[in-house]
Tab-separated table of C-alpha atoms in Angstrom:
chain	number	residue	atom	x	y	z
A	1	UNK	CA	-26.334	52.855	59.555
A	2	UNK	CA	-26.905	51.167	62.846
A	3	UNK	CA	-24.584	49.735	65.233
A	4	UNK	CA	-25.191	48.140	68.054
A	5	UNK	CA	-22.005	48.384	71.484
A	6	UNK	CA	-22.844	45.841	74.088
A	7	UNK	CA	-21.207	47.200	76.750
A	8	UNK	CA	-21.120	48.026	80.657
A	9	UNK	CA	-22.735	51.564	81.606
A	10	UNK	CA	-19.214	53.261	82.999
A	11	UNK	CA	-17.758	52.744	79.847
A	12	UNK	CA	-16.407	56.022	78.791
A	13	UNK	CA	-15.067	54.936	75.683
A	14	UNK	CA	-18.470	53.627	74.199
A	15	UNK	CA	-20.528	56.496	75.190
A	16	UNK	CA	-17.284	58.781	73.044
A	17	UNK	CA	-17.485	56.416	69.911
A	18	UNK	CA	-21.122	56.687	70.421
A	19	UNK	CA	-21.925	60.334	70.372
A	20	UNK	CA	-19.323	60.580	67.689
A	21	UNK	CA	-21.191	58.207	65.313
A	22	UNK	CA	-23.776	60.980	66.092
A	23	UNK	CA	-22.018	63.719	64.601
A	24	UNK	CA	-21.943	61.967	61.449
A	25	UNK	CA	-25.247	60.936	61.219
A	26	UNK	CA	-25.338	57.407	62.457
A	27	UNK	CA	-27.233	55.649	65.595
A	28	UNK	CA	-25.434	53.823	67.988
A	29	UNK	CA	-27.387	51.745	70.259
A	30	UNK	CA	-25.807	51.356	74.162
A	31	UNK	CA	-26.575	47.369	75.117
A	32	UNK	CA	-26.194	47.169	78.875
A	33	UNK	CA	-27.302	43.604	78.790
A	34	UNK	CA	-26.576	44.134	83.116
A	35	UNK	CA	-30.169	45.972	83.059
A	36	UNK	CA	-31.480	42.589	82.152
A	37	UNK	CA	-34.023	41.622	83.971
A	38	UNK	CA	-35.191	43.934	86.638
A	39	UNK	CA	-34.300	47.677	83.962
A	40	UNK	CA	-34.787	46.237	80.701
A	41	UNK	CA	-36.579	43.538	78.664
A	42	UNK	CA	-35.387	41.290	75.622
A	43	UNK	CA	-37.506	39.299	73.200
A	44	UNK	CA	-36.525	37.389	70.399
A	45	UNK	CA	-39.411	37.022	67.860
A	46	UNK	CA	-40.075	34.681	64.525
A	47	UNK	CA	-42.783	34.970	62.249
A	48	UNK	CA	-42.916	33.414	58.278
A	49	UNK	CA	-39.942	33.612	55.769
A	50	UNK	CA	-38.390	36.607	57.908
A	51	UNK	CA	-35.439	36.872	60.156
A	52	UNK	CA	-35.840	36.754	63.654
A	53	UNK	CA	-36.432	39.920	65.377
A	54	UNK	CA	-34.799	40.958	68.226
A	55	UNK	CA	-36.933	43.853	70.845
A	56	UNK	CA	-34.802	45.431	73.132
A	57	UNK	CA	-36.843	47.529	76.177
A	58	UNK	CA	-35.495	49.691	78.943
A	59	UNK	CA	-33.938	52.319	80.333
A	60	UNK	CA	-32.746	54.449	77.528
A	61	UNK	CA	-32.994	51.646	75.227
A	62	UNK	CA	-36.445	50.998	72.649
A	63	UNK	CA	-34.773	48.701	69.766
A	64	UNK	CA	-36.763	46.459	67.477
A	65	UNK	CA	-35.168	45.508	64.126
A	66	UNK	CA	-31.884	44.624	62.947
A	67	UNK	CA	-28.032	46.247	63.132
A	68	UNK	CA	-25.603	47.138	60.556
A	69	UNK	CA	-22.332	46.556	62.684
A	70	UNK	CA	-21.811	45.004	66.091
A	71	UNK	CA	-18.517	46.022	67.917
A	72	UNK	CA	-18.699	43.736	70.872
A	73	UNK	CA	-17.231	45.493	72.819
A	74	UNK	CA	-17.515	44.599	76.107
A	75	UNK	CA	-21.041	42.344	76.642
A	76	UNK	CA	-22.373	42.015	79.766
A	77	UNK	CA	-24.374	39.314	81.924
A	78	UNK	CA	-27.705	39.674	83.705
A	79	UNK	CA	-28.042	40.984	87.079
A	80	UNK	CA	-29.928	38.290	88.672
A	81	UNK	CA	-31.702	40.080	92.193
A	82	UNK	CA	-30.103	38.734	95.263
A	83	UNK	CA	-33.483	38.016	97.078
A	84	UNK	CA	-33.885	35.355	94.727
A	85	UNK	CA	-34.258	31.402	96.111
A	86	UNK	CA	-31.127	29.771	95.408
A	87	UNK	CA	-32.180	27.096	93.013
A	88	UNK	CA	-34.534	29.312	91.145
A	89	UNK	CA	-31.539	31.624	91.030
A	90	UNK	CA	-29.224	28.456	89.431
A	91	UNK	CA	-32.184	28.228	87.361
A	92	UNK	CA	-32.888	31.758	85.726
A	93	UNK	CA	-28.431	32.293	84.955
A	94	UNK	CA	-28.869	28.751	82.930
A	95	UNK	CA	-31.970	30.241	80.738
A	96	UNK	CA	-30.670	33.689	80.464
A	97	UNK	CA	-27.302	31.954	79.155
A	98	UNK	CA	-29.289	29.863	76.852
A	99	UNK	CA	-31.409	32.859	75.561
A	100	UNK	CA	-28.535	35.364	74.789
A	101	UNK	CA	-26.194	32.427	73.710
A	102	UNK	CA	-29.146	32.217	70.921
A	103	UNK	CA	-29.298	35.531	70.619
A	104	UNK	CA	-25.624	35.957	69.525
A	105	UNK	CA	-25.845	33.247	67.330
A	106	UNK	CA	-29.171	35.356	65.549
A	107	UNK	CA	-26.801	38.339	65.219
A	108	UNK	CA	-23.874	37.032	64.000
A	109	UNK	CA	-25.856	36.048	60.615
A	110	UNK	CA	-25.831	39.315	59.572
A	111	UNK	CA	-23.883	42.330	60.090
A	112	UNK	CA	-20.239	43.258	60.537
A	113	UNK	CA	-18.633	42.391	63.854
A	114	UNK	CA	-15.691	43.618	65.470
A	115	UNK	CA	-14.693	40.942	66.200
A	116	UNK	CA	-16.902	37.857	65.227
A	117	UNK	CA	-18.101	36.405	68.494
A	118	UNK	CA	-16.019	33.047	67.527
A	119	UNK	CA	-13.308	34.704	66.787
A	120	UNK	CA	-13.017	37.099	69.950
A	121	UNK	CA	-13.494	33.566	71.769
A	122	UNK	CA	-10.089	31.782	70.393
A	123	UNK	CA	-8.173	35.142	70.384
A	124	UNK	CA	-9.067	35.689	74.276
A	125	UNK	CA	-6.970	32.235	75.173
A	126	UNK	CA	-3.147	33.289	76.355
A	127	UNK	CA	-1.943	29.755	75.258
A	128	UNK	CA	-3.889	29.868	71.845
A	129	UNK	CA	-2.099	33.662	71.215
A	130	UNK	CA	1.372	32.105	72.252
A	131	UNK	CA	1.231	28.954	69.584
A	132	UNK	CA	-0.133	30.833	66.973
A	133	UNK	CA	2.091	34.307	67.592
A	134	UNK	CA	5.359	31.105	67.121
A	135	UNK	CA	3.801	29.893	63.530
A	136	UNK	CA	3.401	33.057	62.254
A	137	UNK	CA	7.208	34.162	63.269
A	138	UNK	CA	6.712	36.187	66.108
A	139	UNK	CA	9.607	35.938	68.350
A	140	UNK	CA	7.705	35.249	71.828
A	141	UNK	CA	9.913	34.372	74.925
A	142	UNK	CA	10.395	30.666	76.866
A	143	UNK	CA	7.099	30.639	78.477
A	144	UNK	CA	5.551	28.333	81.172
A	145	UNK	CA	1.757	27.731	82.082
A	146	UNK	CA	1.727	25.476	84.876
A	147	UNK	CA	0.218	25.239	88.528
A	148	UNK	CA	3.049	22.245	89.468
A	149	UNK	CA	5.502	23.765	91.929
A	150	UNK	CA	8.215	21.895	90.935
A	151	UNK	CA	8.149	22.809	87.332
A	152	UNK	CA	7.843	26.455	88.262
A	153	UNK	CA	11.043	26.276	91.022
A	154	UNK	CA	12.832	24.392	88.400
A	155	UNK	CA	11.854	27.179	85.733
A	156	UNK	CA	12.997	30.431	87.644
A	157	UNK	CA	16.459	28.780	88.913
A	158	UNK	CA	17.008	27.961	85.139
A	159	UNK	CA	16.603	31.876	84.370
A	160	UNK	CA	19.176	32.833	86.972
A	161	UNK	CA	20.855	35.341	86.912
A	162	UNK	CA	18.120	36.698	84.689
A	163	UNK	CA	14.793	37.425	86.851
A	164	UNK	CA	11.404	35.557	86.292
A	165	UNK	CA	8.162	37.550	85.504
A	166	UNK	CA	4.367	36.087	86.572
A	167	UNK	CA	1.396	36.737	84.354
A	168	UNK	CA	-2.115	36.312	85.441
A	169	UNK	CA	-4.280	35.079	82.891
A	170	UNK	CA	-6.976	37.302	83.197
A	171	UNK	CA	-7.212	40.994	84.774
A	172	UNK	CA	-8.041	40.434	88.106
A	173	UNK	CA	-8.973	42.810	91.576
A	174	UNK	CA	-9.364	41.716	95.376
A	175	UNK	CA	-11.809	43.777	97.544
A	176	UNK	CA	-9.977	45.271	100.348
A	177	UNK	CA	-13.715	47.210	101.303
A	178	UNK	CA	-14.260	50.784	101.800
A	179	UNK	CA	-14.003	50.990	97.773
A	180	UNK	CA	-10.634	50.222	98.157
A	181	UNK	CA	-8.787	47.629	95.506
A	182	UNK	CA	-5.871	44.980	95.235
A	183	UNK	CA	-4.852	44.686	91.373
A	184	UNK	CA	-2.560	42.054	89.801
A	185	UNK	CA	-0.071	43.858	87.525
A	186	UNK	CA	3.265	41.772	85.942
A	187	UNK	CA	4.971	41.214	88.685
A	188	UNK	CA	8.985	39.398	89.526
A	189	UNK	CA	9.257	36.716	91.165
A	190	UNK	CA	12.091	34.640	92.325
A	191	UNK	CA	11.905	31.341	94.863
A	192	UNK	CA	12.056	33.123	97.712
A	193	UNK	CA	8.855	34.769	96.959
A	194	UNK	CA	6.677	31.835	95.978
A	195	UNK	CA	4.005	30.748	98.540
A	196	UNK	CA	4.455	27.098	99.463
A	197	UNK	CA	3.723	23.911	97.211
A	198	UNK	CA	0.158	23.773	98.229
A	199	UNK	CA	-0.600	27.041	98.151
A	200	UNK	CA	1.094	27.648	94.777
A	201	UNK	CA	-0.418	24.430	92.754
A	202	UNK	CA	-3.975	26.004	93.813
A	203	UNK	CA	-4.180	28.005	89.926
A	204	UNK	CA	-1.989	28.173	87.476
A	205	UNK	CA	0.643	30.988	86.528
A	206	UNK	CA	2.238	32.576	83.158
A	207	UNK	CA	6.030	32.483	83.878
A	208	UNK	CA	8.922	34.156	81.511
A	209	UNK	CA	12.133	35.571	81.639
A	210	UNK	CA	12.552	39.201	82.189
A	211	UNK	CA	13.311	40.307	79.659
A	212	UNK	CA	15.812	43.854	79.013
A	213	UNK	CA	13.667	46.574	77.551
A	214	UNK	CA	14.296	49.924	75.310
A	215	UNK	CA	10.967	50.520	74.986
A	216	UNK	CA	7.810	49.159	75.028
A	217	UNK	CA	5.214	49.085	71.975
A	218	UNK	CA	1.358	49.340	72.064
A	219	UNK	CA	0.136	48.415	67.947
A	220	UNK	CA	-3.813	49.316	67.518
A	221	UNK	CA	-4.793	47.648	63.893
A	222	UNK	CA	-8.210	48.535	62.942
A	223	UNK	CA	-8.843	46.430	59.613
A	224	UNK	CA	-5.751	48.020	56.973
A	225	UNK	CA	-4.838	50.082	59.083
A	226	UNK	CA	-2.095	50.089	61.831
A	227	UNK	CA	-1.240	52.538	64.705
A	228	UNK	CA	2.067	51.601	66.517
A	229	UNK	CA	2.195	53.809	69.884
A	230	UNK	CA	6.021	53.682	71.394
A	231	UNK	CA	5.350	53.634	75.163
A	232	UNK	CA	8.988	54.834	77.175
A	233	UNK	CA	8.289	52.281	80.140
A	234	UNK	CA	12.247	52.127	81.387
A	235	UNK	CA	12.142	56.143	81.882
A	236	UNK	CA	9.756	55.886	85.312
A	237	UNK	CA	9.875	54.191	88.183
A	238	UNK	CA	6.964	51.524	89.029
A	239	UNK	CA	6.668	51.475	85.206
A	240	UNK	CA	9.743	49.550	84.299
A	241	UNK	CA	7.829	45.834	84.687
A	242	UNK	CA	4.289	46.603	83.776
A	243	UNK	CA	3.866	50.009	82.379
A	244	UNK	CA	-0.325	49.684	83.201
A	245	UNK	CA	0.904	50.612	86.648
A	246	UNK	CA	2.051	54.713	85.158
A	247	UNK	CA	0.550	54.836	82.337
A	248	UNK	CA	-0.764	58.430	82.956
A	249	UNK	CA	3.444	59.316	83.914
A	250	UNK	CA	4.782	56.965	81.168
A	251	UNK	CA	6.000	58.878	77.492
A	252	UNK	CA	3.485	57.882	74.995
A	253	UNK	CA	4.547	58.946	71.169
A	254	UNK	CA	4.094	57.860	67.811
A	255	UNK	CA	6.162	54.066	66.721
A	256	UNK	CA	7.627	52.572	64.597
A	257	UNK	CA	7.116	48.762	63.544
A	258	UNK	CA	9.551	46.794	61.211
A	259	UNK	CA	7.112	45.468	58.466
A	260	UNK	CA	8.256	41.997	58.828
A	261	UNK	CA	6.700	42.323	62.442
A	262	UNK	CA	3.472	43.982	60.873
A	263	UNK	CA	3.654	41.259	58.160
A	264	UNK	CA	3.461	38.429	61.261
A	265	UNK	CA	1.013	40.425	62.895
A	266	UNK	CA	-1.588	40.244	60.202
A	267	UNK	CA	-1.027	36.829	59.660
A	268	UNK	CA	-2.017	36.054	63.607
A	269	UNK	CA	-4.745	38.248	62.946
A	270	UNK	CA	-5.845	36.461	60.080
A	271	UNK	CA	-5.348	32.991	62.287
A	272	UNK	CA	-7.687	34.168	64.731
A	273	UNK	CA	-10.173	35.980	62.367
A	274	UNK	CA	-9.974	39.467	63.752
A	275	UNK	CA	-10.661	42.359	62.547
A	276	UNK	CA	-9.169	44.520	65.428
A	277	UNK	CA	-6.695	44.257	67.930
A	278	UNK	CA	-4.228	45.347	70.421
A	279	UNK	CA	-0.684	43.865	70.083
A	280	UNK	CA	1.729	44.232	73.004
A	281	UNK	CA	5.522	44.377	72.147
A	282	UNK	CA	8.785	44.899	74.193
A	283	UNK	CA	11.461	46.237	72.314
A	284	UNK	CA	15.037	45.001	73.421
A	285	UNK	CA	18.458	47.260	73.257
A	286	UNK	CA	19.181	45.110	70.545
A	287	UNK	CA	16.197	46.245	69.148
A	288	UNK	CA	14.471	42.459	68.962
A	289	UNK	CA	10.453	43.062	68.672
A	290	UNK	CA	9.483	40.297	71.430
A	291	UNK	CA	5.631	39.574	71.426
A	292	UNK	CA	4.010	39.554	74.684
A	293	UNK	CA	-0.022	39.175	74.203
A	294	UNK	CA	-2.874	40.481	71.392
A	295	UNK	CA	-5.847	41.613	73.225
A	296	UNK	CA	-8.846	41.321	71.010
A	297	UNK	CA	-10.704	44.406	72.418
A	298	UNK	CA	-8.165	46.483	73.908
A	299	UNK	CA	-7.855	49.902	75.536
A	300	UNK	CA	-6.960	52.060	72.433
A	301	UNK	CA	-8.899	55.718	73.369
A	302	UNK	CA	-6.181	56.190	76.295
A	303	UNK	CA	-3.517	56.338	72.908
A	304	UNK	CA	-5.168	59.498	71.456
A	305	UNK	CA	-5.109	61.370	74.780
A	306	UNK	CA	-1.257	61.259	75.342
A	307	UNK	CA	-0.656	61.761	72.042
A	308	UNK	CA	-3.255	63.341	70.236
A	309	UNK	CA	-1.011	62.760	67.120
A	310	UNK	CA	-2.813	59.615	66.617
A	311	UNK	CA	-6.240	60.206	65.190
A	312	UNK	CA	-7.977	56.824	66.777
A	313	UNK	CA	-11.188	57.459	67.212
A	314	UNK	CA	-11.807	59.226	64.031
A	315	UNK	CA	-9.986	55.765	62.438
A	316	UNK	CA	-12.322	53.769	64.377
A	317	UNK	CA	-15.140	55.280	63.350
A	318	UNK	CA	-15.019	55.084	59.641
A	319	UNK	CA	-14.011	51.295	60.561
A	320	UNK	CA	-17.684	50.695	62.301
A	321	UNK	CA	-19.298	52.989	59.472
A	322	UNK	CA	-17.660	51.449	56.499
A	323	UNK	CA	-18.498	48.161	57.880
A	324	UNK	CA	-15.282	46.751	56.172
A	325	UNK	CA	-12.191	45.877	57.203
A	326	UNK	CA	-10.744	47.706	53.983
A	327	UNK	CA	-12.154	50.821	55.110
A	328	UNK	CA	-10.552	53.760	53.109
A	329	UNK	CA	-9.624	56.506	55.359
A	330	UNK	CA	-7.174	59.251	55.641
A	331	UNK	CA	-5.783	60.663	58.622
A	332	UNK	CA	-7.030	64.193	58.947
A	333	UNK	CA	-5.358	67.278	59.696
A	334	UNK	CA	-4.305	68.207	63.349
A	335	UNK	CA	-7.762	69.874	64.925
A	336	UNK	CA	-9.620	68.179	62.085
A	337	UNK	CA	-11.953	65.182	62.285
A	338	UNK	CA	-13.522	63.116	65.539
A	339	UNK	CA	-11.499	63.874	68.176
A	340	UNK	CA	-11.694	61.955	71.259
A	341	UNK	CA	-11.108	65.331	73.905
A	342	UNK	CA	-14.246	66.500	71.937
A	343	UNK	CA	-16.083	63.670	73.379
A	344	UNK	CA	-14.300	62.997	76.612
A	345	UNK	CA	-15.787	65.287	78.857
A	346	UNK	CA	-19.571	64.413	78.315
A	347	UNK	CA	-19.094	60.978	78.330
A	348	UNK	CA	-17.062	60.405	81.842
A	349	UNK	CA	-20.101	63.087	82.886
A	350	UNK	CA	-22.434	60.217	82.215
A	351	UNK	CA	-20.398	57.342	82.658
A	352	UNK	CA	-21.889	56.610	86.537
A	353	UNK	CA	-25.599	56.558	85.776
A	354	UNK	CA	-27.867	55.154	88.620
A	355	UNK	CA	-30.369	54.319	86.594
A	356	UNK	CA	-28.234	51.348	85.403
A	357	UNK	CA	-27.769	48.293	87.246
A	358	UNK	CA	-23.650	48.395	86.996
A	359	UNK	CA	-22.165	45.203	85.810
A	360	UNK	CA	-20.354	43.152	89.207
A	361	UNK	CA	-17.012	43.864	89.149
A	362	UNK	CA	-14.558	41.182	89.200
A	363	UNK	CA	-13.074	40.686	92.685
A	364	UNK	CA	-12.064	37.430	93.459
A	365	UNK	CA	-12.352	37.298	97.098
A	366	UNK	CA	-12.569	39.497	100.162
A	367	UNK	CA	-8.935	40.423	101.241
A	368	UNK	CA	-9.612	38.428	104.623
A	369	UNK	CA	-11.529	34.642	104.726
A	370	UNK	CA	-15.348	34.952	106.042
A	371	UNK	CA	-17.105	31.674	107.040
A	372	UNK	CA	-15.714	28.506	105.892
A	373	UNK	CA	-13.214	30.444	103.713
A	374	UNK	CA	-11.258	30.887	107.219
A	375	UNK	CA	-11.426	27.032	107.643
């Protein structure tokens, strides 16, 4: 069996699941699609009756043939060099798009994906998740995605006295140089705080209640099966709005989900056409399961290292070798099976590989305006 991980090189998690396929006999192929075009070489080739052929060449990378499984796990873009002449430049990101876009479309013929390219695409859109997470009977809070700065005053003075939370849509970092980093976690927000009208109409926000928390729930479904990870946010300061912010200091134990909750999950699942996913949940006092977000390829190795209890990797495994989403597996004894400490060690010990052309990192802009940005 053969799978194929497009991925960045510093992933630590794809190098684990990786050498653990090892153990059991099966090849994982590492696609750092970043290496393309100046480490590594791709060629797409069709001859006769036969499917097309895709040739893979570079650093630690010789592929020619076809793949069992895919788990897209987190693809990659081309490194264009910097030297190059702007249009040419313009030119080469429009044929390397075309080419892998073609690519994709080759794979996804045959093979078992986690997830299917189309379906990661409609599962990665925040308003998509929040419609279909309402059909399926998810209770999801009053929610507004909007960029007009009336409708967002008008929003947080109808919470009062609750508080109003912002959401970014996507993960996002500001350089502040000297490898130093802004990140946008959750964050509150009342009218005091917003920048003004111009300023804030410039991209648009996620806006909700805050809403009172227990506890907060991470669920992992892999195919059948479900891991529910109960995550004590309210017990730690900095953690109480966005637990990403502690997650190292934050209790992490085995869950519990009501099965009319896992019932509605499944169905979004099924909506969406995954096969995997990472469901976020706040749990009130009251003990209401409120849906926040599904992540289509979430974080879910971090889970197994504060609480080893939960055997994920050896789970996710059998998922990618079974190639089903029925997969039949068994949760193995403590100190039995793939365990991701087992694995942990060698693969942050290669995870920064110069060799590699790393994949850009996404900063939005310098922390202060160069050239016309200061205008």
């Amino acid at each position: 069996m053969k799978v194929l991980i497009p991925t960045q090189s510093h992933d630590v998690h794809a190098k684990a699941v990786a050498s653990a396929l090892a153990t059991k006999g099966h090849e994982a192929v590492l696609w750092y699609a970043s290496d393309l075009p100046t480490q590594q070489t791709l060629s797409l080739s069709y001859k006769g009756s036969s499917e097309a052929q895709l040739e893979l060449q570079g650093v630690d990378i010789n592929h020619h043939g076809a793949f069992d499984v895919v788990w897209l796990r987190r693809p990659a873009s081309p490194v264009l060099p910097s030297t190059m002449h702007p249009g040419d430049h313009t030119f080469a990101v429009q044929e390397w798009r075309s080419v892998l876009e073609g690519v994709w479309d080759t794979l996804s013929r045959t093979g078992f994906w986690i997830n299917p390219r189309s379906a990661a695409r409609r599962a990665e859109s925040k308003p998509a998740q929040l419609a279909a997470a309402r059909r399926v009977g998810l209770d999801v809070p009053p929610t507004l995605l909007s960029n007009d700065p009336q409708r967002i005053r008008s929003f947080i003075r109808a919470n009062e006295p609750t508080q109003t939370i912002y959401k970014p849509f996507a993960t996002s970092q500001w350089d502040l140089g000297d490898g130093a980093a802004a990140y946008l976690f959750t964050a509150v927000v009342d009218e005091d705080a917003l920048p003004s009208d111009e300023i804030l109409r410039l991209t648009p926000g996620i806006f909700q209640p805050r809403l009172a928390k227990d506890h907060e729930l991470r669920v992992t479904f892999m195919g059948d099966h479900v891991f529910v990870a109960k995550i004590g946010s309210q017990a730690v300061d900095g953690a109480e709005v966005d637990w990403r912010i502690k997650t190292r200091s934050v209790a992490t134990e085995v869950g519990v989900l009501p099965a009319g909750v896992e019932a509605a999950c499944r169905a979004l699942m099924r909506t969406f056409g995954l096969v995997f996913a990472c469901f976020d949940f706040i749990v009130t006092p009251e003990n209401n399961h409120v849906f926040l977000e599904v992540n289509q390829m979430g974080q879910f190795l971090w889970l197994e290292e504060l609480a080893p209890e939960m055997p994920l990797l050896d789970a996710f495994c059998e998922l990618l070798i079974q190639g089903r989403p029925d997969f039949q597996w068994r949760a193995p004894r403590p100190n039995e099976g793939l365990r991701f400490k087992d694995f942990c060690d060698e693969a942050v010990h290669t995870a920064i590989d110069e060799r590699h052309v790393d994949r850009p990192h996404v900063f939005l802009l310098p922390d202060e305006p160069r050239g016309d940005a200061a205008a």
